[in-house]
Amino acid sequence: MNVITDSHVEGTVEHEDHGLSDLGYIKIALLLAVLTAIEVLTYFVDFGVLEVPSLLILMVVKFQIVISYFMHLKFDSKIFSYLFITGLVLAVVVFAAMATSLVFWTDPAGCDAGRFC
Amino acid sequence: MDNATEVNTSQLAYGPTEWDDYDVPPLTTGLSNEKMTMWAFLGSDCLLFAALISTYLLLRNRVGPDTDGSTAAELFDIPFTSVSSFVLLMSSLTMVLAVTSIGRGEIERCKMWLLTTATLGAVFIAGQVYEFTGFYREGLGFTTNISSSAFFTLTGFHGVHVSLGIIMLVTLWSLISRGNIGAERAETVEIIGLYWHFVDIVWIVIFAVVYLIP
Amino acid sequence: MSGWHKRVESAKLLKKRKFANEVHDTDMVQNRFFYNRNLRFTFLGTLLLFISSCASGRLDPLKPVGQNAKDIDGIMRLSAWMAIAVGLFVGAAVIAVIIKFRVRPGDDPDELPEQIHGNKKAELTWTLIPVVMLLFLAVATIPSVFDLHDKGDGPTIQVTGQQWWWQFSYDLDEDGQSDIITSNEIVIPVGQEVNLEITSNDVIHSFWIPQLNGKKDAVPGRVHHWRISSPVPGIFYGECTEFCGLSHANMQVRAVALEAADYKIWQESQLAKSSIPTGEAAKRGYDLFGVHCISCHVINGVYEGAADGNANLASGVAPNLTHLMSRTSFAGSLFELYNEDQSVNIADLREWVRNAPGQKPSRPENRQGMMSFAEILNGPELDDIVSYLQTLGGKPPLMPS
Amino acid sequence: MAITEEPPLILELESGETKPSTGAFARPTYAKGWRAWVFTVDHKKIGIMYGAVAMFWFLWGGIEALLIRTQLLTPNGTVLTAEQYNQIFTMHGTTMVFLVIMPLAAAFANYIVPLQIGARDVAFPRMNALGLWIFVFGGIFLNLSWFLGGGPDGGWFAYAPNTSVTFSPGAGMDFYAMGLQIAGIASLVGAINLIVTIINMRAPGMTLLRMPVFTWMILVVQFLLLFALPVITVALVLLSLDRTFDANFFNVGMGADPLLWQHLFWIFGHPEVYILILPSFGIVSETLPVFSRKPLFGYSVIVISGAAIGFMGWGVWAHHMFVSGLGPVSVAAFSATTMFIAVPTGVKILNWIATMWGGKITFTVPMMFSISLVSMFTIGGLSGVMHSVAPADTQQTDTYFIVAHFHYVLFGGALMGLFAGMYYWWPKAFGYKLNETLGKWHFWIVLVGFNLTFGPMHILGLQGMARRHSRYGPEDGFDFWNLMVSIGAFVILIGMIIFAINIVKTWLGYKAGTIEQSPADPWDGRTLEWSIPSPTPEHNFDYVPVVTDLDDFWHKKYQKDENGKLRKVADGNAIAQLGDQHPHLPSPSYWPIVLASGLPLIALGLIYTLWLTGIGLLVLVAAIYGWSLEPHTDPDVGHGHGDDHDDHDEPDGDHSENLIDSPKDESTEEAPVG
Ligand code: HEA
Ligand code: HEA
Ligand code: CUA
Ligand SMILES: [Cu+2]
């Protein structure tokens, strides 16, 4: 590899790291299964106020695990992460703002209509 | 390159270099174009599903003067959906195993895992079809009310994604079987795997946000 | 000469306003739109100079009357001056560059100008100055946003947009039932911040009376709060500004501000119910009305059938005609109800009843707008109906000057 | 996506020889005639076709504009009925935005970006062709509505529920919804392709901060497209489902909230306006330095502010909804975010002025258009800031003040920039310069006409003239300025006709030999595209350029002498490549156009009869299979060296034969990840 390539390869390509062994993946899958079981548990057992936050946290954790291990993001080039995470973050932020605007910050008189808010 | 005209190339701003020995100039980042394509597409798809999910969340409880029928959420059968969610989740595992096996050159094993993945996906779709017909029988069609339109659209979009994934997996399987794709093209399997996992994580979100959160 | 005068002048020349855009029934209206073009051009020529300096029609938001409109005007001027200042600066810089730094004939083509790659300080300056200016603007803007959303101390009026006219209802005793229902013209008391609850029966419209306040959309399924007020009595003009389909251009509105005493009188008169007319023609018209019109129109006291379950119209209900004559205009304020000499504008009214879609683009076949009676009613019948219509309600409290 | 990531399949046998295993369909080999264009995968031909088609739609959208202006020439105009008027302004806006500015930008992106980054083509040439043809069919589809019962009549942002079947019973809105979905697919395909190209196919040494600004802006735009298109796709799908399959998304009787549409549309719509303007910002960032003979002032700041505009563009969409019924908190928040978007834009404007400041400006036509962008866009941007003051916007919105704003930014900004680009890169694309004298006439007439058309709209708006009104009354005092506006529109027409004449005349002259061949570097350019002959040879670069600087080509021409003074050391034309090498190029392909033709069939079927959809789907599937079963290259394979990248750049597969004698490099080895 000569000088020029060095300067122009921007991604940090971690070629050594190819992810986990099969067993590792199976363990991950088991973890995911357990998390899912907890999620489903919320349906049968009353978690009270904790229900929504715990579901959201579990969801995020599962999401995170799948993209980092199954989808290799953890081991792959950062460029892939940037591409995907940009979309993801944009999606979450923009639609959270939209929902807020539509649901909470709507015109006060709009609420007089009763059924609409 | 054809170096017959080398005579006057010396005065060019950009004459021949060692790089010309490559038929394909090395890619700037060293990453594969196809994989980058898939990641870009998935980033884009995030917004698609975010829009659909927010639409559903916004509309799920809305009623107007003409509304009748129950909302989709009232008909959910959580235990049933939990099972099919679990099936989809496990298909991600089998997909990963397909990728690792082709990486090791174990073609047969890869084929096996691909088929398993496709089958699990098909089971999920079958479950969805069953769920939908159930809803329909209880009087909740696509056009019944606003929550049903939103629900079927969201899950339908996801279902179409899964189905496309199944088609790709089966195609992949048959191509490997025919010997068109070998271990050297493990990346193709990986890329389709990315798509498959994405469909799975979308379902992780849908399952939590649409089904479980009351 | 003010824009107002110009309008009057123009109105005189035109004798009166004729709507003649697109007509399905062409032969009736065809000649109306030709008769005046040439005149208008010469007229234009003479007014050319004036207009450029003081052109303003009756919609002019730059001549605010109501308090809200005045507040808005203030902040708009602030932003305008800011924009003009920046614009002049940039313009001057561009012109300076063009003049100063052009290649001159004697220049040595091999001589390069000084190669400047940038200047951190300069760039920071022209990042920060706009930031400061905009902070200033934001600080001025935000309180006024909240102010505009506050409720006022005056009465509350429901405003309902529909294709392609506005309905106003007043719930005087606050029992949840509308006591006064009128259309085209919203009547308000002078000096009070009147609360509007704006909604729509079909598609999105936008309620706008520029001299009193900015716009607010009328969105079906939502009720939006807005205010208008006027410190002086008078008629103020407005129009629908959210694209609402075929006749969006012909959905106008007026606000009539009355002194407290006059407002009281107006309210009283509006509460009166209608009764069967006594005149012969009017009585015949009354009967015809009972045959042809009551499926859509309500006349309190006599024909109230359309009031319930009348949503046969995609566009919602039709105007309540009980006090028709107490308005100055009809059909989305598109037509004057009275001539300059205060006599009833019978010609337009008759033509409207005969063939409404020919007067105002609409799609009665899609239940948008009033149907045509051209094939149904003959001349004398039309005359009778118009005589009946003239018995509905008293004179308007104010006439357009 | 199944389409994109299935590369042509090549079987590599153990022995090391390759054979196109499933390649059932030969690839076309036309080098001349119309088929060379229709089946091409060459980014340059594709770029030119994008441009040509967009100019056709510009003429069409312009005719629509002139119809609008004739109707509004006088009060109570009678040229159009209200119905026709509504359809025409809807299609005028839709055409100009989706079928003119976007594809014109795509034309430049396709043609210029690979040249500027020193690549021989984009990453996926067949996908590139696919994008073009989908766009072409999408545009035709959209305009088919004129012949099938009338155009869409809901305005270009199609607010629900006015666009539901109840209120817009004709098929026009169906064409709108499906047509834009089709066009959206085209843009998405193009966006991904260009992103990968720019990230991954740069010449050796071209780091991100050595990339020309135009390429940078295109990159930002492609990201905006990538993330914005799914949102409008969802909105349009919901609308289509409502209209075609009786869903209830915008059915207020069922409790729908019409504001949902507005949010979805503008979450797309505002990034969209930056999608429209940023390519032009990129173009003038190229031309201003060249014709001022100075480097771009504050390159990195311009790049960063471009990216910042792209980012901030996601947080301001509700400024289109200030009167829609948002609560005061939302209004205040969006009002403030909107204002601050003026900051990065202002930085650009002032940096451009600083670029010219102290320069030696030659007023060529591209330079004139560029300067007019700087000044005219500023006017539009400043009225934009006036809208961002939410209370003031309640008086301005939906009046001609808004119409003035967006024509200043769209015409005065985006279009002026694109014209600058046309004059600037014309010699590179076609081998000859457009006539400068006619060009100046074109410029001045358009500039005057433009200001005469859109300047008075500010006044009209402030007088209270509402937009989208098919008529106005004589009593409103709008007569005079409407007359001026309409006259202005026809002045623009004259200017544009001169442009058309210019094209035809110079082309004829070039053919006849009276207009000289343009040299490689006619403007003393700074970027790589000027280091190769004009017109660009098919393979772009004889030798892959190795880049060591920003404006690398310029630094090859100007170097410091012993006193440290910059001197011209070489003439660009003398040191340009000769275009005499013959590296192997990707072969044309039948399948992009076939695949694309499936989409309008599917859409037509959804509107009329489902069996058409079936046929469309069959075409689609067949084309996908044809696509993937197509052999990788034409029979020439293996002859020339330097076989260029086709839809995939695996150094394995059929390349492996050639790779044997290539020095092995790590980066070639690591490409296949697995
Ligand atoms: C090319 C497309 C383009 C661009 C670049 C912009 C740029 C901007 N736009 Fe515009 N806009 C449109 C296209 C565009 N717009 C369209 C098509 C519509 C109408 C859609 C429809 O309704 O049909 C619209 C509508 C629109 C609205 C809604 C109006 C309404 O309907 O009520 C608003 C409101 O805030 C707005 C604001 C802005 C602002 C603040 C900018 C800013 O980005 C501008 C920033 C630039 C400058 C400010 C000039 C240079 C800056 C300086 C010299 C620095 C110093 C400046 C200050 C300190 C002020 N635009
Ligand atoms: C880039 C976008 C763009 C461009 C360039 C234009 C160009 C023009 N536009 Fe506009 N316009 C919009 C985008 C654009 N427009 C949008 C988005 C809307 C909102 C729509 C809505 O409300 O839904 C709108 C709305 C709009 C309205 C408001 C309608 C209404 O609200 O009722 C008006 C009114 O005057 C108008 C006028 C014009 C005019 C006179 C031109 C002129 O500048 C046109 C001049 C062009 C020509 C005359 C063509 C000449 C071309 C040739 C001769 C071809 C040459 C060919 C070759 C070289 C091959 N436009
Ligand atoms: Cu009502 Cu426009
Ligand atoms: Cu915007």
PDB file of C-alpha atoms in Angstrom, chain D residues 403-541:
ATOM      1  CA  VAL D 403     -45.178  33.522  -4.857  1.00  0.00           C
ATOM      2  CA  ALA D 404     -42.601  36.282  -5.201  1.00  0.00           C
ATOM      3  CA  HIS D 405     -40.381  34.695  -2.575  1.00  0.00           C
ATOM      4  CA  PHE D 406     -40.242  31.311  -4.095  1.00  0.00           C
ATOM      5  CA  HIS D 407     -39.816  32.466  -7.646  1.00  0.00           C
ATOM      6  CA  TYR D 408     -36.886  34.595  -6.551  1.00  0.00           C
ATOM      7  CA  VAL D 409     -35.235  31.633  -4.911  1.00  0.00           C
ATOM      8  CA  LEU D 410     -36.290  29.090  -7.502  1.00  0.00           C
ATOM      9  CA  PHE D 411     -35.870  31.079 -10.673  1.00  0.00           C
ATOM     10  CA  GLY D 412     -33.461  33.721  -9.422  1.00  0.00           C
ATOM     11  CA  GLY D 413     -31.547  31.116  -7.471  1.00  0.00           C
ATOM     12  CA  ALA D 414     -31.868  27.584  -8.717  1.00  0.00           C
ATOM     13  CA  LEU D 415     -32.580  28.260 -12.373  1.00  0.00           C
ATOM     14  CA  MET D 416     -30.042  31.064 -12.786  1.00  0.00           C
ATOM     15  CA  GLY D 417     -27.419  28.772 -11.316  1.00  0.00           C
ATOM     16  CA  LEU D 418     -28.387  25.985 -13.651  1.00  0.00           C
ATOM     17  CA  PHE D 419     -28.131  28.307 -16.622  1.00  0.00           C
ATOM     18  CA  ALA D 420     -24.695  29.341 -15.416  1.00  0.00           C
ATOM     19  CA  GLY D 421     -23.846  25.655 -15.368  1.00  0.00           C
ATOM     20  CA  MET D 422     -25.167  25.125 -18.866  1.00  0.00           C
ATOM     21  CA  TYR D 423     -23.048  27.865 -20.367  1.00  0.00           C
ATOM     22  CA  TYR D 424     -20.074  26.850 -18.285  1.00  0.00           C
ATOM     23  CA  TRP D 425     -20.015  23.134 -19.041  1.00  0.00           C
ATOM     24  CA  TRP D 426     -21.523  23.271 -22.510  1.00  0.00           C
ATOM     25  CA  PRO D 427     -18.106  23.054 -24.226  1.00  0.00           C
ATOM     26  CA  LYS D 428     -17.182  20.107 -22.048  1.00  0.00           C
ATOM     27  CA  ALA D 429     -20.333  18.245 -22.972  1.00  0.00           C
ATOM     28  CA  PHE D 430     -20.669  19.190 -26.620  1.00  0.00           C
ATOM     29  CA  GLY D 431     -17.278  20.366 -27.761  1.00  0.00           C
ATOM     30  CA  TYR D 432     -18.160  23.956 -28.533  1.00  0.00           C
ATOM     31  CA  LYS D 433     -19.079  27.078 -26.656  1.00  0.00           C
ATOM     32  CA  LEU D 434     -22.481  28.645 -26.861  1.00  0.00           C
ATOM     33  CA  ASN D 435     -22.404  31.993 -28.534  1.00  0.00           C
ATOM     34  CA  GLU D 436     -21.495  34.626 -25.977  1.00  0.00           C
ATOM     35  CA  THR D 437     -23.316  37.491 -27.671  1.00  0.00           C
ATOM     36  CA  LEU D 438     -26.579  35.613 -27.898  1.00  0.00           C
ATOM     37  CA  GLY D 439     -25.910  34.411 -24.396  1.00  0.00           C
ATOM     38  CA  LYS D 440     -25.683  37.965 -23.164  1.00  0.00           C
ATOM     39  CA  TRP D 441     -28.940  38.831 -24.841  1.00  0.00           C
ATOM     40  CA  HIS D 442     -30.436  35.791 -23.243  1.00  0.00           C
ATOM     41  CA  PHE D 443     -29.107  36.810 -19.868  1.00  0.00           C
ATOM     42  CA  TRP D 444     -30.154  40.426 -19.922  1.00  0.00           C
ATOM     43  CA  ILE D 445     -33.606  39.814 -21.293  1.00  0.00           C
ATOM     44  CA  VAL D 446     -34.244  37.079 -18.800  1.00  0.00           C
ATOM     45  CA  LEU D 447     -32.901  39.160 -15.946  1.00  0.00           C
ATOM     46  CA  VAL D 448     -35.114  42.098 -16.821  1.00  0.00           C
ATOM     47  CA  GLY D 449     -38.107  39.918 -17.548  1.00  0.00           C
ATOM     48  CA  PHE D 450     -37.574  37.994 -14.368  1.00  0.00           C
ATOM     49  CA  ASN D 451     -37.591  41.083 -12.214  1.00  0.00           C
ATOM     50  CA  LEU D 452     -40.507  42.534 -14.083  1.00  0.00           C
ATOM     51  CA  THR D 453     -42.414  39.319 -13.520  1.00  0.00           C
ATOM     52  CA  PHE D 454     -41.654  38.508  -9.957  1.00  0.00           C
ATOM     53  CA  GLY D 455     -40.704  41.862  -8.449  1.00  0.00           C
ATOM     54  CA  PRO D 456     -44.213  43.302  -8.632  1.00  0.00           C
ATOM     55  CA  MET D 457     -45.559  40.149  -7.068  1.00  0.00           C
ATOM     56  CA  HIS D 458     -44.171  41.454  -3.789  1.00  0.00           C
ATOM     57  CA  ILE D 459     -46.379  44.497  -4.142  1.00  0.00           C
ATOM     58  CA  LEU D 460     -49.381  42.465  -5.187  1.00  0.00           C
ATOM     59  CA  GLY D 461     -48.928  40.199  -2.231  1.00  0.00           C
ATOM     60  CA  LEU D 462     -48.723  43.078   0.165  1.00  0.00           C
ATOM     61  CA  GLN D 463     -51.831  44.537  -1.415  1.00  0.00           C
ATOM     62  CA  GLY D 464     -53.564  41.328  -0.445  1.00  0.00           C
ATOM     63  CA  MET D 465     -53.714  39.421  -3.686  1.00  0.00           C
ATOM     64  CA  ALA D 466     -54.185  35.783  -2.810  1.00  0.00           C
ATOM     65  CA  ARG D 467     -52.422  33.098  -4.774  1.00  0.00           C
ATOM     66  CA  ARG D 468     -54.209  30.299  -6.595  1.00  0.00           C
ATOM     67  CA  HIS D 469     -57.071  32.591  -7.445  1.00  0.00           C
ATOM     68  CA  SER D 470     -58.251  32.090 -10.972  1.00  0.00           C
ATOM     69  CA  ARG D 471     -59.443  35.677 -11.079  1.00  0.00           C
ATOM     70  CA  TYR D 472     -59.365  38.934  -9.225  1.00  0.00           C
ATOM     71  CA  GLY D 473     -61.859  41.744  -9.249  1.00  0.00           C
ATOM     72  CA  PRO D 474     -61.305  45.217 -10.681  1.00  0.00           C
ATOM     73  CA  GLU D 475     -62.060  46.762  -7.302  1.00  0.00           C
ATOM     74  CA  ASP D 476     -59.000  45.262  -5.640  1.00  0.00           C
ATOM     75  CA  GLY D 477     -56.463  47.519  -7.297  1.00  0.00           C
ATOM     76  CA  PHE D 478     -54.422  44.664  -8.680  1.00  0.00           C
ATOM     77  CA  ASP D 479     -54.772  45.517 -12.335  1.00  0.00           C
ATOM     78  CA  PHE D 480     -51.631  47.438 -13.007  1.00  0.00           C
ATOM     79  CA  TRP D 481     -49.091  45.209 -11.423  1.00  0.00           C
ATOM     80  CA  ASN D 482     -50.698  42.101 -12.813  1.00  0.00           C
ATOM     81  CA  LEU D 483     -50.335  43.619 -16.213  1.00  0.00           C
ATOM     82  CA  MET D 484     -46.654  44.225 -15.569  1.00  0.00           C
ATOM     83  CA  VAL D 485     -46.184  40.699 -14.258  1.00  0.00           C
ATOM     84  CA  SER D 486     -47.774  39.226 -17.326  1.00  0.00           C
ATOM     85  CA  ILE D 487     -45.687  41.368 -19.621  1.00  0.00           C
ATOM     86  CA  GLY D 488     -42.615  40.256 -17.725  1.00  0.00           C
ATOM     87  CA  ALA D 489     -43.505  36.630 -18.241  1.00  0.00           C
ATOM     88  CA  PHE D 490     -43.515  37.141 -21.985  1.00  0.00           C
ATOM     89  CA  VAL D 491     -40.220  38.968 -21.796  1.00  0.00           C
ATOM     90  CA  ILE D 492     -38.782  35.866 -20.155  1.00  0.00           C
ATOM     91  CA  LEU D 493     -40.205  33.847 -23.006  1.00  0.00           C
ATOM     92  CA  ILE D 494     -38.317  36.013 -25.493  1.00  0.00           C
ATOM     93  CA  GLY D 495     -35.129  35.517 -23.543  1.00  0.00           C
ATOM     94  CA  MET D 496     -35.586  31.776 -23.470  1.00  0.00           C
ATOM     95  CA  ILE D 497     -36.294  31.679 -27.174  1.00  0.00           C
ATOM     96  CA  ILE D 498     -32.968  33.385 -27.711  1.00  0.00           C
ATOM     97  CA  PHE D 499     -31.397  30.639 -25.664  1.00  0.00           C
ATOM     98  CA  ALA D 500     -33.035  28.034 -27.867  1.00  0.00           C
ATOM     99  CA  ILE D 501     -31.829  29.890 -30.956  1.00  0.00           C
ATOM    100  CA  ASN D 502     -28.360  29.997 -29.479  1.00  0.00           C
ATOM    101  CA  ILE D 503     -28.330  26.256 -29.042  1.00  0.00           C
ATOM    102  CA  VAL D 504     -29.552  25.555 -32.538  1.00  0.00           C
ATOM    103  CA  LYS D 505     -27.329  28.125 -34.206  1.00  0.00           C
ATOM    104  CA  THR D 506     -24.139  27.099 -32.502  1.00  0.00           C
ATOM    105  CA  TRP D 507     -24.864  23.459 -33.079  1.00  0.00           C
ATOM    106  CA  LEU D 508     -25.413  24.022 -36.755  1.00  0.00           C
ATOM    107  CA  GLY D 509     -22.298  26.147 -36.877  1.00  0.00           C
ATOM    108  CA  TYR D 510     -20.309  23.483 -35.119  1.00  0.00           C
ATOM    109  CA  LYS D 511     -21.517  20.846 -37.536  1.00  0.00           C
ATOM    110  CA  ALA D 512     -20.711  23.090 -40.449  1.00  0.00           C
ATOM    111  CA  GLY D 513     -17.302  23.820 -39.040  1.00  0.00           C
ATOM    112  CA  THR D 514     -17.774  27.554 -38.700  1.00  0.00           C
ATOM    113  CA  ILE D 515     -17.680  27.354 -34.940  1.00  0.00           C
ATOM    114  CA  GLU D 516     -14.430  26.162 -33.642  1.00  0.00           C
ATOM    115  CA  GLN D 517     -13.866  23.137 -31.539  1.00  0.00           C
ATOM    116  CA  SER D 518     -13.515  24.054 -27.931  1.00  0.00           C
ATOM    117  CA  PRO D 519     -10.181  23.191 -26.335  1.00  0.00           C
ATOM    118  CA  ALA D 520      -9.992  21.023 -23.256  1.00  0.00           C
ATOM    119  CA  ASP D 521      -9.743  23.934 -20.909  1.00  0.00           C
ATOM    120  CA  PRO D 522     -11.591  26.880 -22.407  1.00  0.00           C
ATOM    121  CA  TRP D 523     -12.122  28.865 -19.210  1.00  0.00           C
ATOM    122  CA  ASP D 524      -8.839  28.245 -17.440  1.00  0.00           C
ATOM    123  CA  GLY D 525     -10.687  25.917 -15.095  1.00  0.00           C
ATOM    124  CA  ARG D 526      -9.676  24.585 -11.759  1.00  0.00           C
ATOM    125  CA  THR D 527     -11.150  21.130 -11.510  1.00  0.00           C
ATOM    126  CA  LEU D 528     -10.453  17.772 -13.091  1.00  0.00           C
ATOM    127  CA  GLU D 529     -13.116  17.911 -15.774  1.00  0.00           C
ATOM    128  CA  TRP D 530     -11.023  20.499 -17.597  1.00  0.00           C
ATOM    129  CA  SER D 531      -8.024  18.200 -17.764  1.00  0.00           C
ATOM    130  CA  ILE D 532      -9.630  16.018 -20.398  1.00  0.00           C
ATOM    131  CA  PRO D 533     -10.600  16.854 -23.962  1.00  0.00           C
ATOM    132  CA  SER D 534     -13.828  18.562 -24.977  1.00  0.00           C
ATOM    133  CA  PRO D 535     -16.192  16.930 -25.624  1.00  0.00           C
ATOM    134  CA  THR D 536     -15.457  14.387 -22.973  1.00  0.00           C
ATOM    135  CA  PRO D 537     -14.197  11.158 -24.477  1.00  0.00           C
ATOM    136  CA  GLU D 538     -16.309   8.143 -23.784  1.00  0.00           C
ATOM    137  CA  HIS D 539     -13.997   6.831 -21.148  1.00  0.00           C
ATOM    138  CA  ASN D 540     -13.492  10.218 -19.460  1.00  0.00           C
ATOM    139  CA  PHE D 541      -9.918   9.776 -18.327  1.00  0.00           C
TER     140      PHE D 541
END
